[in-house]
C-alpha cells in the first residue's frame, strides 16, 4: 500500500508514520510527502527518510479548486492509495475528497466529536473536561466529523496548560496514527455508515511479528 502524507508543520506524526513503515509495523510505504508551508520541518523529515518530498505552496494558487487539483495530480502521479493528513492546516475541498473517497485519514487532538476544528486542546481546557485525548478518523466533507477508527484518552491534570496537555496528547497520537494506518493497510478496516468495524487479523505471522498490535 502506498501512502501520501500531507503536513504543514513540525511533522512529528509524519515521523511516527515514517518510523512505522521503516520497522514494518505499518505494512506500507510512504510514496510522497506534500507540504504547503515553505521551510516546514515535515519536509526535512521526509528528505531525511529518503522519501519524495514536495512543497506545494497554496499561496501560489489563485483558487482553492486549483490547489486541490494540484494535490490530486501529485498524489495520483505517486500512485497513492491512502492519504494521511498529519497536521495539514488546510481544509480539504470536494475535488480531493471525491478523488480519495473514504481513503483519507486525519488525526485530531481531542476525543471527537468533542472539540472539532482549531485549538482543540484550548477548547478542552476551557470546557474543564477531566479527560481528553486524540482521534484518528476518516475524512468526510465536515470539519473533523468522519467515522472514527481509533481513540486514546489522556487525563487533564490540574496544572495543565495548552502546551503540557498538547504534549501528552501528542505522545498518544504517535501510537494511534501508525496503528490505525497499519490496520487499514492490513485490510481490516470496514466503514459501515458512521461506524468503523476493525476485522480480525488474518495473517498469524504478522501478529507474531507485530507486538504493537496486541496491546
Ligand atoms: C497534531 O496535534 C495533530 O493532532 C493536529 O496537528 C498537530 C500536528 O503535529 N492535527 P505534528 O506536525 O504531527 O507534529
mmCIF file of C-alpha atoms and ligand atoms in Angstrom:
data_model
loop_
_atom_site.group_PDB
_atom_site.id
_atom_site.type_symbol
_atom_site.label_atom_id
_atom_site.label_comp_id
_atom_site.label_asym_id
_atom_site.label_seq_id
_atom_site.Cartn_x
_atom_site.Cartn_y
_atom_site.Cartn_z
ATOM 1 C CA UNK A 1 0.000 0.000 0.000
ATOM 2 C CA UNK A 2 1.283 3.440 -0.937
ATOM 3 C CA UNK A 3 0.707 6.308 1.485
ATOM 4 C CA UNK A 4 0.593 10.014 0.781
ATOM 5 C CA UNK A 5 1.105 12.293 3.772
ATOM 6 C CA UNK A 6 0.064 15.950 3.856
ATOM 7 C CA UNK A 7 1.683 18.081 6.561
ATOM 8 C CA UNK A 8 2.136 21.764 7.359
ATOM 9 C CA UNK A 9 4.296 21.923 10.456
ATOM 10 C CA UNK A 10 6.660 20.030 12.682
ATOM 11 C CA UNK A 11 5.653 16.656 11.244
ATOM 12 C CA UNK A 12 6.038 14.587 14.410
ATOM 13 C CA UNK A 13 3.097 12.416 13.301
ATOM 14 C CA UNK A 14 4.715 12.104 9.881
ATOM 15 C CA UNK A 15 7.847 10.891 11.688
ATOM 16 C CA UNK A 16 5.836 8.263 13.582
ATOM 17 C CA UNK A 17 4.416 7.065 10.245
ATOM 18 C CA UNK A 18 7.851 7.008 8.579
ATOM 19 C CA UNK A 19 9.268 5.056 11.538
ATOM 20 C CA UNK A 20 6.315 2.639 11.470
ATOM 21 C CA UNK A 21 6.861 1.935 7.778
ATOM 22 C CA UNK A 22 10.616 1.530 8.259
ATOM 23 C CA UNK A 23 10.114 -1.017 11.065
ATOM 24 C CA UNK A 24 7.315 -2.749 9.088
ATOM 25 C CA UNK A 25 4.884 -2.171 11.959
ATOM 26 C CA UNK A 26 2.939 -0.496 9.149
ATOM 27 C CA UNK A 27 2.890 -2.778 6.092
ATOM 28 C CA UNK A 28 3.013 0.142 3.656
ATOM 29 C CA UNK A 29 5.407 2.691 2.245
ATOM 30 C CA UNK A 30 5.277 6.471 2.198
ATOM 31 C CA UNK A 31 5.133 7.280 -1.518
ATOM 32 C CA UNK A 32 5.151 11.058 -1.142
ATOM 33 C CA UNK A 33 5.025 13.785 1.495
ATOM 34 C CA UNK A 34 3.423 17.063 0.446
ATOM 35 C CA UNK A 35 3.779 20.204 2.495
ATOM 36 C CA UNK A 36 2.135 23.588 1.919
ATOM 37 C CA UNK A 37 4.475 25.648 4.118
ATOM 38 C CA UNK A 38 7.993 26.530 2.918
ATOM 39 C CA UNK A 39 10.673 25.519 5.418
ATOM 40 C CA UNK A 40 8.373 23.259 7.486
ATOM 41 C CA UNK A 41 10.236 20.617 9.474
ATOM 42 C CA UNK A 42 7.993 17.960 7.918
ATOM 43 C CA UNK A 43 9.852 18.457 4.619
ATOM 44 C CA UNK A 44 13.221 17.868 6.282
ATOM 45 C CA UNK A 45 11.898 14.726 7.962
ATOM 46 C CA UNK A 46 10.736 13.316 4.613
ATOM 47 C CA UNK A 47 14.037 14.127 2.952
ATOM 48 C CA UNK A 48 15.990 12.559 5.829
ATOM 49 C CA UNK A 49 13.936 9.374 5.383
ATOM 50 C CA UNK A 50 14.671 9.338 1.644
ATOM 51 C CA UNK A 51 11.015 9.822 0.745
ATOM 52 C CA UNK A 52 9.883 12.108 -2.125
ATOM 53 C CA UNK A 53 9.015 15.470 -0.578
ATOM 54 C CA UNK A 54 7.063 18.160 -2.420
ATOM 55 C CA UNK A 55 6.433 21.731 -1.443
ATOM 56 C CA UNK A 56 3.093 22.845 -2.886
ATOM 57 C CA UNK A 57 2.545 26.323 -1.527
ATOM 58 C CA UNK A 58 -1.183 27.110 -1.575
ATOM 59 C CA UNK A 59 -0.387 30.829 -1.817
ATOM 60 C CA UNK A 60 0.928 30.207 -5.344
ATOM 61 C CA UNK A 61 -2.539 29.105 -6.455
ATOM 62 C CA UNK A 62 -5.287 31.612 -7.198
ATOM 63 C CA UNK A 63 -8.146 29.342 -6.068
ATOM 64 C CA UNK A 64 -8.811 26.526 -3.602
ATOM 65 C CA UNK A 65 -10.015 24.409 -6.544
ATOM 66 C CA UNK A 66 -6.740 24.978 -8.359
ATOM 67 C CA UNK A 67 -4.750 23.946 -5.308
ATOM 68 C CA UNK A 68 -6.833 20.816 -4.754
ATOM 69 C CA UNK A 69 -6.393 19.835 -8.407
ATOM 70 C CA UNK A 70 -2.645 20.224 -7.979
ATOM 71 C CA UNK A 71 -2.715 17.977 -4.898
ATOM 72 C CA UNK A 72 -4.794 15.313 -6.676
ATOM 73 C CA UNK A 73 -2.422 15.309 -9.663
ATOM 74 C CA UNK A 74 0.660 14.925 -7.433
ATOM 75 C CA UNK A 75 -0.923 12.159 -5.341
ATOM 76 C CA UNK A 76 -2.017 10.260 -8.472
ATOM 77 C CA UNK A 77 1.422 10.655 -10.001
ATOM 78 C CA UNK A 78 2.924 8.938 -6.945
ATOM 79 C CA UNK A 79 0.333 6.151 -7.002
ATOM 80 C CA UNK A 80 -1.108 6.973 -3.581
ATOM 81 C CA UNK A 81 -3.744 4.536 -2.223
ATOM 82 C CA UNK A 82 -4.348 6.082 1.209
ATOM 83 C CA UNK A 83 -3.949 9.737 2.096
ATOM 84 C CA UNK A 84 -2.943 10.664 5.664
ATOM 85 C CA UNK A 85 -3.388 14.213 6.927
ATOM 86 C CA UNK A 86 -0.771 14.879 9.594
ATOM 87 C CA UNK A 87 -1.143 18.410 10.886
ATOM 88 C CA UNK A 88 -2.213 19.701 7.462
ATOM 89 C CA UNK A 89 -3.641 23.146 8.148
ATOM 90 C CA UNK A 90 -5.868 23.448 5.090
ATOM 91 C CA UNK A 91 -9.467 22.456 4.533
ATOM 92 C CA UNK A 92 -9.840 19.631 2.040
ATOM 93 C CA UNK A 93 -12.068 20.544 -0.918
ATOM 94 C CA UNK A 94 -14.543 18.369 -2.867
ATOM 95 C CA UNK A 95 -12.100 17.554 -5.697
ATOM 96 C CA UNK A 96 -9.685 15.882 -3.283
ATOM 97 C CA UNK A 97 -12.485 14.290 -1.231
ATOM 98 C CA UNK A 98 -14.008 12.765 -4.355
ATOM 99 C CA UNK A 99 -10.677 11.593 -5.760
ATOM 100 C CA UNK A 100 -9.917 9.765 -2.474
ATOM 101 C CA UNK A 101 -13.431 8.994 -1.266
ATOM 102 C CA UNK A 102 -13.234 7.263 2.163
ATOM 103 C CA UNK A 103 -9.481 6.960 1.686
ATOM 104 C CA UNK A 104 -8.354 9.986 3.668
ATOM 105 C CA UNK A 105 -7.422 9.760 7.356
ATOM 106 C CA UNK A 106 -6.828 12.571 9.834
ATOM 107 C CA UNK A 107 -5.541 12.797 13.386
ATOM 108 C CA UNK A 108 -7.166 15.285 15.728
ATOM 109 C CA UNK A 109 -6.077 16.227 19.261
ATOM 110 C CA UNK A 110 -9.384 15.640 21.082
ATOM 111 C CA UNK A 111 -11.853 12.856 21.706
ATOM 112 C CA UNK A 112 -14.188 13.632 18.822
ATOM 113 C CA UNK A 113 -16.984 14.578 18.458
ATOM 114 C CA UNK A 114 -15.898 16.892 21.301
ATOM 115 C CA UNK A 115 -13.844 19.935 20.299
ATOM 116 C CA UNK A 116 -13.583 19.748 16.489
ATOM 117 C CA UNK A 117 -11.799 22.424 14.483
ATOM 118 C CA UNK A 118 -8.993 24.728 15.520
ATOM 119 C CA UNK A 119 -7.420 24.886 19.006
ATOM 120 C CA UNK A 120 -8.914 21.600 20.209
ATOM 121 C CA UNK A 121 -6.644 21.435 23.265
ATOM 122 C CA UNK A 122 -7.504 25.008 24.245
ATOM 123 C CA UNK A 123 -11.208 24.189 23.825
ATOM 124 C CA UNK A 124 -10.869 21.134 26.102
ATOM 125 C CA UNK A 125 -9.160 23.178 28.831
ATOM 126 C CA UNK A 126 -11.748 25.943 28.565
ATOM 127 C CA UNK A 127 -14.566 23.382 28.902
ATOM 128 C CA UNK A 128 -12.959 21.947 32.052
ATOM 129 C CA UNK A 129 -13.093 18.309 30.920
ATOM 130 C CA UNK A 130 -11.156 15.787 33.038
ATOM 131 C CA UNK A 131 -10.300 13.583 30.096
ATOM 132 C CA UNK A 132 -9.307 14.498 26.558
ATOM 133 C CA UNK A 133 -7.223 12.623 24.013
ATOM 134 C CA UNK A 134 -6.845 12.052 20.305
ATOM 135 C CA UNK A 135 -8.849 10.564 17.449
ATOM 136 C CA UNK A 136 -7.943 9.032 14.096
ATOM 137 C CA UNK A 137 -10.898 9.370 11.753
ATOM 138 C CA UNK A 138 -11.864 9.063 8.123
ATOM 139 C CA UNK A 139 -12.223 12.474 6.492
ATOM 140 C CA UNK A 140 -15.621 13.467 5.109
ATOM 141 C CA UNK A 141 -16.982 16.839 3.954
ATOM 142 C CA UNK A 142 -17.391 18.172 7.506
ATOM 143 C CA UNK A 143 -14.747 19.502 9.874
ATOM 144 C CA UNK A 144 -13.477 16.534 11.937
ATOM 145 C CA UNK A 145 -16.825 14.748 11.559
ATOM 146 C CA UNK A 146 -15.939 11.499 9.740
ATOM 147 C CA UNK A 147 -16.160 7.899 11.008
ATOM 148 C CA UNK A 148 -13.832 7.184 13.963
ATOM 149 C CA UNK A 149 -11.145 4.483 13.735
ATOM 150 C CA UNK A 150 -9.111 4.757 16.924
ATOM 151 C CA UNK A 151 -9.109 6.973 20.005
ATOM 152 C CA UNK A 152 -6.863 7.261 23.051
ATOM 153 C CA UNK A 153 -7.817 9.021 26.275
ATOM 154 C CA UNK A 154 -5.466 11.384 28.104
ATOM 155 C CA UNK A 155 -6.264 12.751 31.599
ATOM 156 C CA UNK A 156 -6.345 16.511 32.072
ATOM 157 C CA UNK A 157 -4.242 17.410 35.114
ATOM 158 C CA UNK A 158 -4.892 20.345 37.433
ATOM 159 C CA UNK A 159 -1.799 22.303 36.438
ATOM 160 C CA UNK A 160 -2.137 21.654 32.710
ATOM 161 C CA UNK A 161 -1.523 24.421 30.201
ATOM 162 C CA UNK A 162 -2.331 24.142 26.496
ATOM 163 C CA UNK A 163 1.320 23.204 25.914
ATOM 164 C CA UNK A 164 1.621 20.476 28.580
ATOM 165 C CA UNK A 165 -1.677 18.846 27.638
ATOM 166 C CA UNK A 166 -0.925 19.024 23.901
ATOM 167 C CA UNK A 167 2.445 17.388 24.560
ATOM 168 C CA UNK A 168 0.881 14.446 26.442
ATOM 169 C CA UNK A 169 -1.797 14.054 23.774
ATOM 170 C CA UNK A 170 0.898 14.052 21.079
ATOM 171 C CA UNK A 171 2.539 11.010 22.703
ATOM 172 C CA UNK A 172 -0.733 9.120 22.195
ATOM 173 C CA UNK A 173 -1.117 10.459 18.644
ATOM 174 C CA UNK A 174 2.204 8.867 17.776
ATOM 175 C CA UNK A 175 0.843 5.478 18.943
ATOM 176 C CA UNK A 176 -2.626 5.778 17.444
ATOM 177 C CA UNK A 177 -1.862 7.021 13.941
ATOM 178 C CA UNK A 178 0.637 4.296 12.921
ATOM 179 C CA UNK A 179 -1.657 1.710 14.450
ATOM 180 C CA UNK A 180 -4.704 2.945 12.533
ATOM 181 C CA UNK A 181 -2.757 3.018 9.261
ATOM 182 C CA UNK A 182 -1.425 -0.466 9.941
ATOM 183 C CA UNK A 183 -4.953 -1.807 10.464
ATOM 184 C CA UNK A 184 -6.009 -0.106 7.244
ATOM 185 C CA UNK A 185 -3.066 -1.488 5.279
ATOM 186 C CA UNK A 186 -3.907 -4.979 6.541
ATOM 187 C CA UNK A 187 -7.386 -4.595 5.063
ATOM 188 C CA UNK A 188 -9.001 -4.852 8.490
ATOM 189 C CA UNK A 189 -10.965 -1.582 8.408
ATOM 190 C CA UNK A 190 -14.578 -1.602 7.217
ATOM 191 C CA UNK A 191 -16.676 1.554 7.201
ATOM 192 C CA UNK A 192 -20.352 0.965 7.945
ATOM 193 C CA UNK A 193 -22.175 4.279 7.978
ATOM 194 C CA UNK A 194 -20.760 6.276 10.879
ATOM 195 C CA UNK A 195 -19.229 3.212 12.474
ATOM 196 C CA UNK A 196 -15.944 1.545 11.696
ATOM 197 C CA UNK A 197 -15.513 -2.180 12.176
ATOM 198 C CA UNK A 198 -11.999 -3.491 12.817
ATOM 199 C CA UNK A 199 -11.732 -7.050 11.499
ATOM 200 C CA UNK A 200 -9.613 -9.820 12.959
ATOM 201 C CA UNK A 201 -6.037 -10.237 11.801
ATOM 202 C CA UNK A 202 -5.801 -12.808 9.066
ATOM 203 C CA UNK A 203 -2.065 -13.384 8.880
ATOM 204 C CA UNK A 204 -0.757 -15.094 12.072
ATOM 205 C CA UNK A 205 2.853 -14.383 11.071
ATOM 206 C CA UNK A 206 2.134 -10.662 11.085
ATOM 207 C CA UNK A 207 0.516 -10.796 14.501
ATOM 208 C CA UNK A 208 3.532 -12.532 15.983
ATOM 209 C CA UNK A 209 5.924 -10.039 14.435
ATOM 210 C CA UNK A 210 3.879 -7.011 15.460
ATOM 211 C CA UNK A 211 3.588 -6.845 19.246
ATOM 212 C CA UNK A 212 2.252 -3.278 18.955
ATOM 213 C CA UNK A 213 -0.967 -4.714 17.551
ATOM 214 C CA UNK A 214 -1.593 -6.834 20.620
ATOM 215 C CA UNK A 215 -1.867 -4.275 23.417
HETATM 216 C C1 LIG B 1 -1.245 17.331 15.969
HETATM 217 O O1 LIG B 1 -1.629 17.716 17.259
HETATM 218 C C2 LIG B 1 -2.433 16.823 15.210
HETATM 219 O O2 LIG B 1 -3.372 16.214 16.032
HETATM 220 C C3 LIG B 1 -3.012 18.087 14.643
HETATM 221 O O3 LIG B 1 -1.905 18.892 14.319
HETATM 222 C C4 LIG B 1 -0.802 18.517 15.121
HETATM 223 C C5 LIG B 1 0.312 18.149 14.187
HETATM 224 O O4 LIG B 1 1.514 17.925 14.839
HETATM 225 N N1 LIG B 1 -3.891 17.787 13.542
HETATM 226 P P1 LIG B 1 2.760 17.355 14.024
HETATM 227 O O5 LIG B 1 3.013 18.323 12.862
HETATM 228 O O6 LIG B 1 2.431 15.974 13.545
HETATM 229 O O7 LIG B 1 3.909 17.366 14.994
#
